[in-house]
Amino acid sequence: MNAATMKDTAKQSFEMYKSAFESAFRYQEKLSKGVEVFANLDYDDINKTPKDLVFQIDKMKLYHYRPLVKNPLAVPVMITYALMNKQYIMDIQQDKSFVKRLLELGLDLYIVDWGYPTAEDMYVTMEEYIEDYMGAAVDFIRQDRNVPQINLLGKCQGGTFSAIYASLHPEKVKNLVTVAAPFDFDIQDGLLFKWSKFMDVDLLVDAYGVLPGDFLNNTFIMLSPYNLAIGKYINIVNSFDDPKALGEFLRMEKWLFDCPAQAGENYRTWMKDLWQENKLIKGEFRLGDKKINLKNITMPLLNVYGTKDNLIPPSASIPLTNAVGSKDKEEASFAVGHAGIVASSLSQKEVTPKIAGWIKDHCKK
């Protein structure tokens, strides 16, 4: 090796070590600033849209959001979320709040909070959730507001529940909106749909009675173990000195790990009859002694789903459109994931205006 080559090699080595040192210094500086950001960070912006508790049965609570416009829509909307996560993802922070934006767009909203099941709820069935709890909430709103029908908006499992309720009581439902809700469970697009076929549901329910929330949360994490268990914590370091980004991350983390337990008997029916045997879309599902026929859904339907949804892929949601008896039915797709469809800037710009506009138009008919 001649002198010139040695000089070039030394220069390259120096530049490499210099770059590594500068990178390490910037990283350390970011961590140091992050300590100060953490100490002063206020991320308690969840569930802040004003609402009032208006009705309760057992652990289920029904809240009414205070209107944000002078003359909100006369036909109220009841939002029903899934049992396995909390509904406040729809009010995750004020600038990304699904419910606040719908209120600003003129809707009158109620929302169901299922609560947190405990051991005494192990025998609560799907029929009780839909007929006794949802049904009582619908009837309360109808009677309190003196209207014959209300609008139903269901997200994820809440959308499936809303469709089942609408098929049983079409005379009480003015319009039905389903958001990222599963109806066809014999699909090959999502890992959760594949895994569920091999789950020994009876063993789980018989062993636990009420399934721990951590069990379900760990299942969701395993769908994308690196991104959900490792990668996001590595990547968040880049936002340690950014209060806005860090606050958004912590709010989402709080929601993700706020995973209620599941009443065993409801879970047994939900997993065996729907996820494993796909009875609902086949027209074979029975809720108690009542056979569910989706063709009984004759009110207008808006079927909303995210094209980037890895939890409930579009192929699980779309079949509802052809399964119902509605003549007035529409699908709306958006380039978002399962949470983003109700908690993102795109949701604010595209999803909520579409839903609000559709509901208002169909309440005029």
Coordinates of C-alpha atoms in Angstrom, one line a residue:
M1 CA 0.0 0.0 0.0
N2 CA 1.5 3.3 -1.1
A3 CA 1.5 6.5 0.9
A4 CA -1.4 8.1 -1.1
T5 CA -3.6 5.0 -0.6
M6 CA -2.8 5.0 3.1
K7 CA -3.7 8.6 3.3
D8 CA -7.1 8.1 1.6
T9 CA -7.9 5.1 3.9
A10 CA -7.0 7.1 7.0
K11 CA -9.2 10.0 5.7
Q12 CA -12.2 7.6 5.1
S13 CA -11.8 6.1 8.5
F14 CA -11.7 9.5 10.1
E15 CA -14.8 10.6 8.3
M16 CA -16.6 7.4 9.3
Y17 CA -15.7 7.8 13.0
K18 CA -16.6 11.5 12.8
S19 CA -20.0 10.7 11.4
A20 CA -20.6 8.0 14.0
F21 CA -19.6 10.4 16.8
E22 CA -21.8 13.2 15.5
S23 CA -24.7 10.8 15.2
A24 CA -24.2 9.5 18.7
F25 CA -23.9 13.0 20.0
R26 CA -27.2 14.0 18.3
Y27 CA -28.9 10.9 19.7
Q28 CA -27.7 11.7 23.2
E29 CA -28.8 15.3 22.8
K30 CA -32.3 14.1 21.7
L31 CA -32.5 11.8 24.7
S32 CA -31.5 14.6 27.0
K33 CA -34.2 16.9 25.5
G34 CA -36.6 14.1 25.7
V35 CA -36.3 14.0 29.5
E36 CA -37.4 17.6 29.7
V37 CA -40.3 16.9 27.2
F38 CA -41.5 13.9 29.2
A39 CA -41.4 16.0 32.4
N40 CA -43.6 18.7 31.0
L41 CA -45.7 16.7 28.5
D42 CA -49.5 16.9 28.8
Y43 CA -51.1 14.0 26.8
D44 CA -54.4 13.8 28.7
D45 CA -56.4 14.8 25.7
I46 CA -58.4 11.6 25.4
N47 CA -62.1 11.5 25.7
K48 CA -62.4 15.2 26.0
T49 CA -65.4 16.0 23.8
P50 CA -68.2 17.0 26.3
K51 CA -70.8 14.3 26.9
D52 CA -73.3 13.3 29.6
L53 CA -74.3 9.9 31.0
V54 CA -78.0 9.5 30.1
F55 CA -78.7 5.8 30.6
Q56 CA -77.1 2.7 32.2
I57 CA -77.9 -1.0 32.5
D58 CA -75.4 -3.0 34.6
K59 CA -71.9 -2.0 33.2
M60 CA -73.2 -0.6 29.9
K61 CA -73.4 3.1 29.8
L62 CA -74.9 5.3 27.2
Y63 CA -73.5 8.8 26.7
H64 CA -75.0 11.8 24.8
Y65 CA -72.5 14.2 23.3
R66 CA -73.4 17.9 23.7
P67 CA -74.2 19.3 20.2
L68 CA -71.7 21.6 18.6
V69 CA -74.0 23.2 16.1
K70 CA -77.2 25.2 16.7
N71 CA -79.6 22.8 15.0
P72 CA -78.2 19.3 14.9
L73 CA -79.8 16.5 12.8
A74 CA -83.2 15.6 14.2
V75 CA -82.6 11.8 13.9
P76 CA -79.9 10.9 16.5
V77 CA -77.0 8.5 15.7
M78 CA -76.0 5.8 18.2
I79 CA -72.3 4.7 17.9
T80 CA -71.5 1.1 19.0
Y81 CA -67.9 0.0 19.3
A82 CA -66.3 -3.4 19.8
L83 CA -66.2 -5.1 23.2
M84 CA -62.4 -5.9 23.1
N85 CA -61.2 -2.2 23.0
K86 CA -62.5 1.0 24.3
Q87 CA -64.7 3.3 22.3
Y88 CA -62.6 6.4 23.1
I89 CA -60.4 5.7 20.1
M90 CA -63.1 7.8 18.4
D91 CA -62.2 10.7 20.7
I92 CA -58.4 10.0 20.9
Q93 CA -57.4 13.7 20.8
Q94 CA -59.3 16.8 19.9
D95 CA -57.7 17.5 16.5
K96 CA -58.3 13.8 15.4
S97 CA -61.6 13.2 17.2
F98 CA -64.0 11.2 15.0
V99 CA -67.0 12.2 17.2
K100 CA -66.1 15.8 17.5
R101 CA -65.8 16.2 13.8
L102 CA -69.2 14.5 13.3
L103 CA -70.7 16.9 15.8
E104 CA -69.2 19.8 14.0
L105 CA -70.7 18.5 10.8
G106 CA -74.1 18.6 12.4
L107 CA -74.9 15.1 13.7
D108 CA -76.5 14.4 17.1
L109 CA -74.5 11.6 18.7
Y110 CA -74.8 9.0 21.4
I111 CA -72.2 6.4 22.2
V112 CA -72.2 3.0 24.0
D113 CA -69.6 2.3 26.6
W114 CA -69.6 -1.5 27.3
G115 CA -67.6 -1.1 30.5
Y116 CA -65.2 -3.7 31.9
P117 CA -66.5 -7.2 32.4
T118 CA -65.7 -9.0 35.7
A119 CA -66.2 -12.6 36.9
E120 CA -69.9 -12.0 37.5
D121 CA -70.3 -11.4 33.7
M122 CA -68.9 -14.8 32.5
Y123 CA -72.4 -15.9 31.5
V124 CA -73.4 -12.8 29.6
T125 CA -74.4 -13.9 26.1
M126 CA -74.3 -12.2 22.7
E127 CA -78.0 -12.1 22.7
E128 CA -77.9 -10.1 26.0
Y129 CA -75.4 -7.7 24.6
I130 CA -77.4 -7.0 21.4
E131 CA -81.0 -7.4 22.5
D132 CA -80.9 -6.4 26.1
Y133 CA -78.1 -3.8 26.2
M134 CA -78.1 -2.4 22.7
G135 CA -81.8 -2.7 22.4
A136 CA -82.5 -0.9 25.6
A137 CA -80.2 1.9 24.5
V138 CA -81.9 2.2 21.2
D139 CA -85.4 2.3 22.9
F140 CA -84.2 4.9 25.4
I141 CA -83.1 7.2 22.7
R142 CA -86.3 6.7 20.7
Q143 CA -88.4 7.4 23.7
D144 CA -86.3 10.3 25.1
R145 CA -86.2 12.1 21.7
N146 CA -89.7 11.1 20.7
V147 CA -88.5 9.6 17.3
P148 CA -89.6 6.3 15.8
Q149 CA -86.2 5.5 14.4
I150 CA -82.5 6.3 15.0
N151 CA -79.4 5.9 12.9
L152 CA -76.9 3.2 13.9
L153 CA -73.2 3.5 13.4
G154 CA -71.1 0.5 14.3
K155 CA -67.3 0.1 14.3
C156 CA -65.6 -3.3 14.0
Q157 CA -67.5 -5.8 16.2
G158 CA -69.9 -3.0 17.0
G159 CA -70.7 -2.9 13.3
T160 CA -71.5 -6.6 13.2
F161 CA -73.7 -6.2 16.3
S162 CA -75.4 -3.2 14.7
A163 CA -76.2 -5.2 11.6
I164 CA -77.6 -8.1 13.6
Y165 CA -79.8 -5.7 15.6
A166 CA -81.0 -4.0 12.4
S167 CA -81.9 -7.3 10.9
L168 CA -84.1 -8.1 14.0
H169 CA -85.6 -4.6 14.4
P170 CA -85.5 -2.8 11.0
E171 CA -88.5 -0.7 12.0
K172 CA -86.4 1.0 14.6
V173 CA -83.4 1.8 12.4
K174 CA -83.5 4.7 9.9
N175 CA -80.0 4.2 8.4
L176 CA -77.2 1.8 9.1
V177 CA -73.5 2.6 8.8
T178 CA -70.8 0.0 9.4
V179 CA -67.2 0.9 9.7
A180 CA -64.4 -1.7 9.3
A181 CA -66.8 -4.4 10.5
P182 CA -66.4 -8.1 9.8
F183 CA -69.1 -10.2 8.1
D184 CA -67.4 -12.8 6.0
F185 CA -65.0 -14.8 8.2
D186 CA -63.9 -17.4 5.7
I187 CA -61.2 -15.1 4.1
Q188 CA -57.5 -15.7 3.7
D189 CA -56.3 -12.1 3.8
G190 CA -55.7 -11.6 7.6
L191 CA -53.7 -13.6 10.0
L192 CA -56.4 -13.3 12.7
F193 CA -58.9 -15.0 10.4
K194 CA -56.5 -17.9 9.9
W195 CA -55.5 -18.3 13.5
S196 CA -59.0 -18.2 14.8
K197 CA -59.8 -21.5 12.9
F198 CA -57.4 -23.4 15.1
M199 CA -58.4 -21.8 18.5
D200 CA -59.9 -24.1 21.1
V201 CA -62.5 -21.7 22.1
D202 CA -64.4 -24.0 24.5
L203 CA -61.2 -24.7 26.4
L204 CA -60.4 -21.0 26.8
V205 CA -63.8 -20.1 27.9
D206 CA -64.2 -23.0 30.3
A207 CA -60.7 -22.3 31.8
Y208 CA -61.1 -18.6 32.2
G209 CA -64.8 -17.8 32.4
V210 CA -64.0 -14.2 31.6
L211 CA -61.0 -14.0 29.2
P212 CA -58.3 -11.6 30.4
G213 CA -57.8 -8.5 28.3
D214 CA -54.1 -9.2 28.2
F215 CA -54.8 -12.4 26.4
L216 CA -56.5 -10.6 23.5
N217 CA -54.1 -7.8 23.5
N218 CA -51.1 -10.2 23.1
T219 CA -53.0 -11.9 20.3
F220 CA -53.3 -8.6 18.4
I221 CA -49.6 -7.8 19.0
M222 CA -48.6 -11.2 17.5
L223 CA -50.2 -10.1 14.2
S224 CA -47.2 -7.9 13.7
P225 CA -44.7 -8.6 16.6
Y226 CA -41.8 -6.5 15.5
N227 CA -43.8 -3.4 14.6
L228 CA -46.1 -3.6 17.7
A229 CA -43.7 -4.9 20.3
I230 CA -40.3 -3.6 19.3
G231 CA -40.1 -1.4 16.3
K232 CA -42.4 1.4 17.5
Y233 CA -40.4 1.8 20.7
I234 CA -37.2 2.1 18.8
N235 CA -38.7 4.6 16.3
I236 CA -40.3 6.8 18.9
V237 CA -36.8 7.8 20.1
N238 CA -36.7 10.0 17.0
S239 CA -39.7 11.9 18.5
F240 CA -38.4 12.3 22.0
D241 CA -37.9 16.0 21.6
D242 CA -41.2 16.5 19.7
P243 CA -44.1 17.0 22.3
K244 CA -46.8 16.7 19.6
A245 CA -45.6 13.4 18.2
L246 CA -44.7 12.0 21.6
G247 CA -48.2 12.9 22.9
E248 CA -49.9 11.2 20.0
F249 CA -47.8 8.1 20.6
L250 CA -48.6 7.9 24.3
R251 CA -52.3 8.4 23.7
M252 CA -52.4 5.6 21.3
E253 CA -50.4 3.4 23.6
K254 CA -52.8 4.1 26.5
W255 CA -55.7 3.0 24.3
L256 CA -54.0 -0.1 22.9
F257 CA -53.3 -1.5 26.3
D258 CA -56.7 -0.6 27.7
C259 CA -58.1 -3.9 26.7
P260 CA -61.2 -5.0 28.6
A261 CA -61.8 -8.7 29.6
Q262 CA -64.4 -10.6 27.6
A263 CA -67.5 -12.3 28.9
G264 CA -66.9 -16.0 28.2
E265 CA -70.3 -17.0 26.8
N266 CA -70.5 -14.1 24.4
Y267 CA -66.9 -14.8 23.3
R268 CA -67.8 -18.5 22.8
T269 CA -70.6 -17.6 20.4
W270 CA -68.6 -14.8 18.6
M271 CA -65.7 -17.0 17.9
K272 CA -67.3 -20.4 17.2
D273 CA -70.4 -19.3 15.3
L274 CA -68.9 -16.4 13.4
W275 CA -65.1 -16.7 13.2
Q276 CA -64.9 -20.4 12.9
E277 CA -68.2 -21.5 11.3
N278 CA -69.0 -18.2 9.4
K279 CA -72.7 -18.7 10.1
L280 CA -73.8 -15.0 9.8
I281 CA -73.0 -14.5 6.1
K282 CA -74.3 -18.0 5.3
G283 CA -77.7 -17.2 6.9
E284 CA -77.3 -19.9 9.5
F285 CA -76.6 -17.8 12.6
R286 CA -79.0 -17.9 15.5
L287 CA -79.1 -15.3 18.3
G288 CA -80.7 -17.2 21.1
D289 CA -83.8 -18.7 19.5
K290 CA -83.9 -16.1 16.6
K291 CA -82.5 -16.9 13.2
I292 CA -80.6 -13.9 11.8
N293 CA -81.4 -13.1 8.1
L294 CA -79.3 -10.1 6.8
K295 CA -81.9 -9.7 4.0
N296 CA -84.1 -8.2 6.7
I297 CA -81.8 -5.2 6.7
T298 CA -83.9 -3.0 4.3
M299 CA -82.9 0.4 5.5
P300 CA -80.2 2.4 3.6
L301 CA -76.7 1.0 4.2
L302 CA -73.3 2.7 4.1
N303 CA -70.5 0.1 4.3
V304 CA -67.2 1.8 5.2
Y305 CA -63.8 0.1 5.2
G306 CA -60.1 0.8 5.0
T307 CA -58.0 -0.5 2.2
K308 CA -55.0 -0.7 4.5
D309 CA -56.8 -2.5 7.3
N310 CA -54.8 -5.6 8.3
L311 CA -57.0 -6.5 11.2
I312 CA -60.3 -6.5 9.4
P313 CA -59.4 -6.6 5.7
P314 CA -61.8 -5.2 3.1
S315 CA -62.7 -8.8 2.0
A316 CA -64.3 -9.4 5.4
S317 CA -66.4 -6.2 5.2
I318 CA -67.5 -5.9 1.6
P319 CA -69.8 -9.1 1.5
L320 CA -72.3 -7.3 3.7
T321 CA -73.4 -5.1 0.8
N322 CA -74.7 -8.0 -1.2
A323 CA -76.0 -9.8 1.8
V324 CA -78.6 -7.2 2.9
G325 CA -82.0 -6.6 1.5
S326 CA -81.5 -2.8 1.1
K327 CA -82.1 -1.2 -2.3
D328 CA -80.2 1.9 -1.2
K329 CA -76.7 0.7 -0.3
E330 CA -73.2 2.1 -0.9
E331 CA -69.6 1.2 -0.1
A332 CA -67.0 3.8 0.8
S333 CA -63.3 2.9 1.0
F334 CA -60.4 4.9 2.3
A335 CA -56.6 4.4 2.3
V336 CA -56.3 3.9 6.0
G337 CA -55.9 1.1 8.6
H338 CA -58.2 -0.2 11.3
A339 CA -57.5 2.5 13.8
G340 CA -56.8 5.3 11.3
I341 CA -60.3 5.1 9.8
V342 CA -61.6 6.8 13.0
A343 CA -58.4 8.4 14.4
S344 CA -56.3 10.1 11.7
S345 CA -56.0 13.3 9.7
L346 CA -57.4 11.5 6.7
S347 CA -60.4 10.4 8.8
Q348 CA -61.0 14.1 9.6
K349 CA -60.7 15.2 6.0
E350 CA -62.4 12.3 4.2
V351 CA -64.1 9.7 6.3
T352 CA -66.2 11.8 8.7
P353 CA -67.4 14.2 5.9
K354 CA -68.5 11.2 3.9
I355 CA -70.4 9.6 6.8
A356 CA -72.0 12.8 8.0
G357 CA -73.1 13.8 4.5
W358 CA -74.5 10.4 3.7
I359 CA -76.5 10.2 7.0
K360 CA -77.9 13.8 6.6
D361 CA -78.9 13.1 3.0
H362 CA -80.6 9.9 3.9
C363 CA -82.5 11.4 6.8
K364 CA -84.2 13.8 4.3
K365 CA -85.7 10.9 2.5

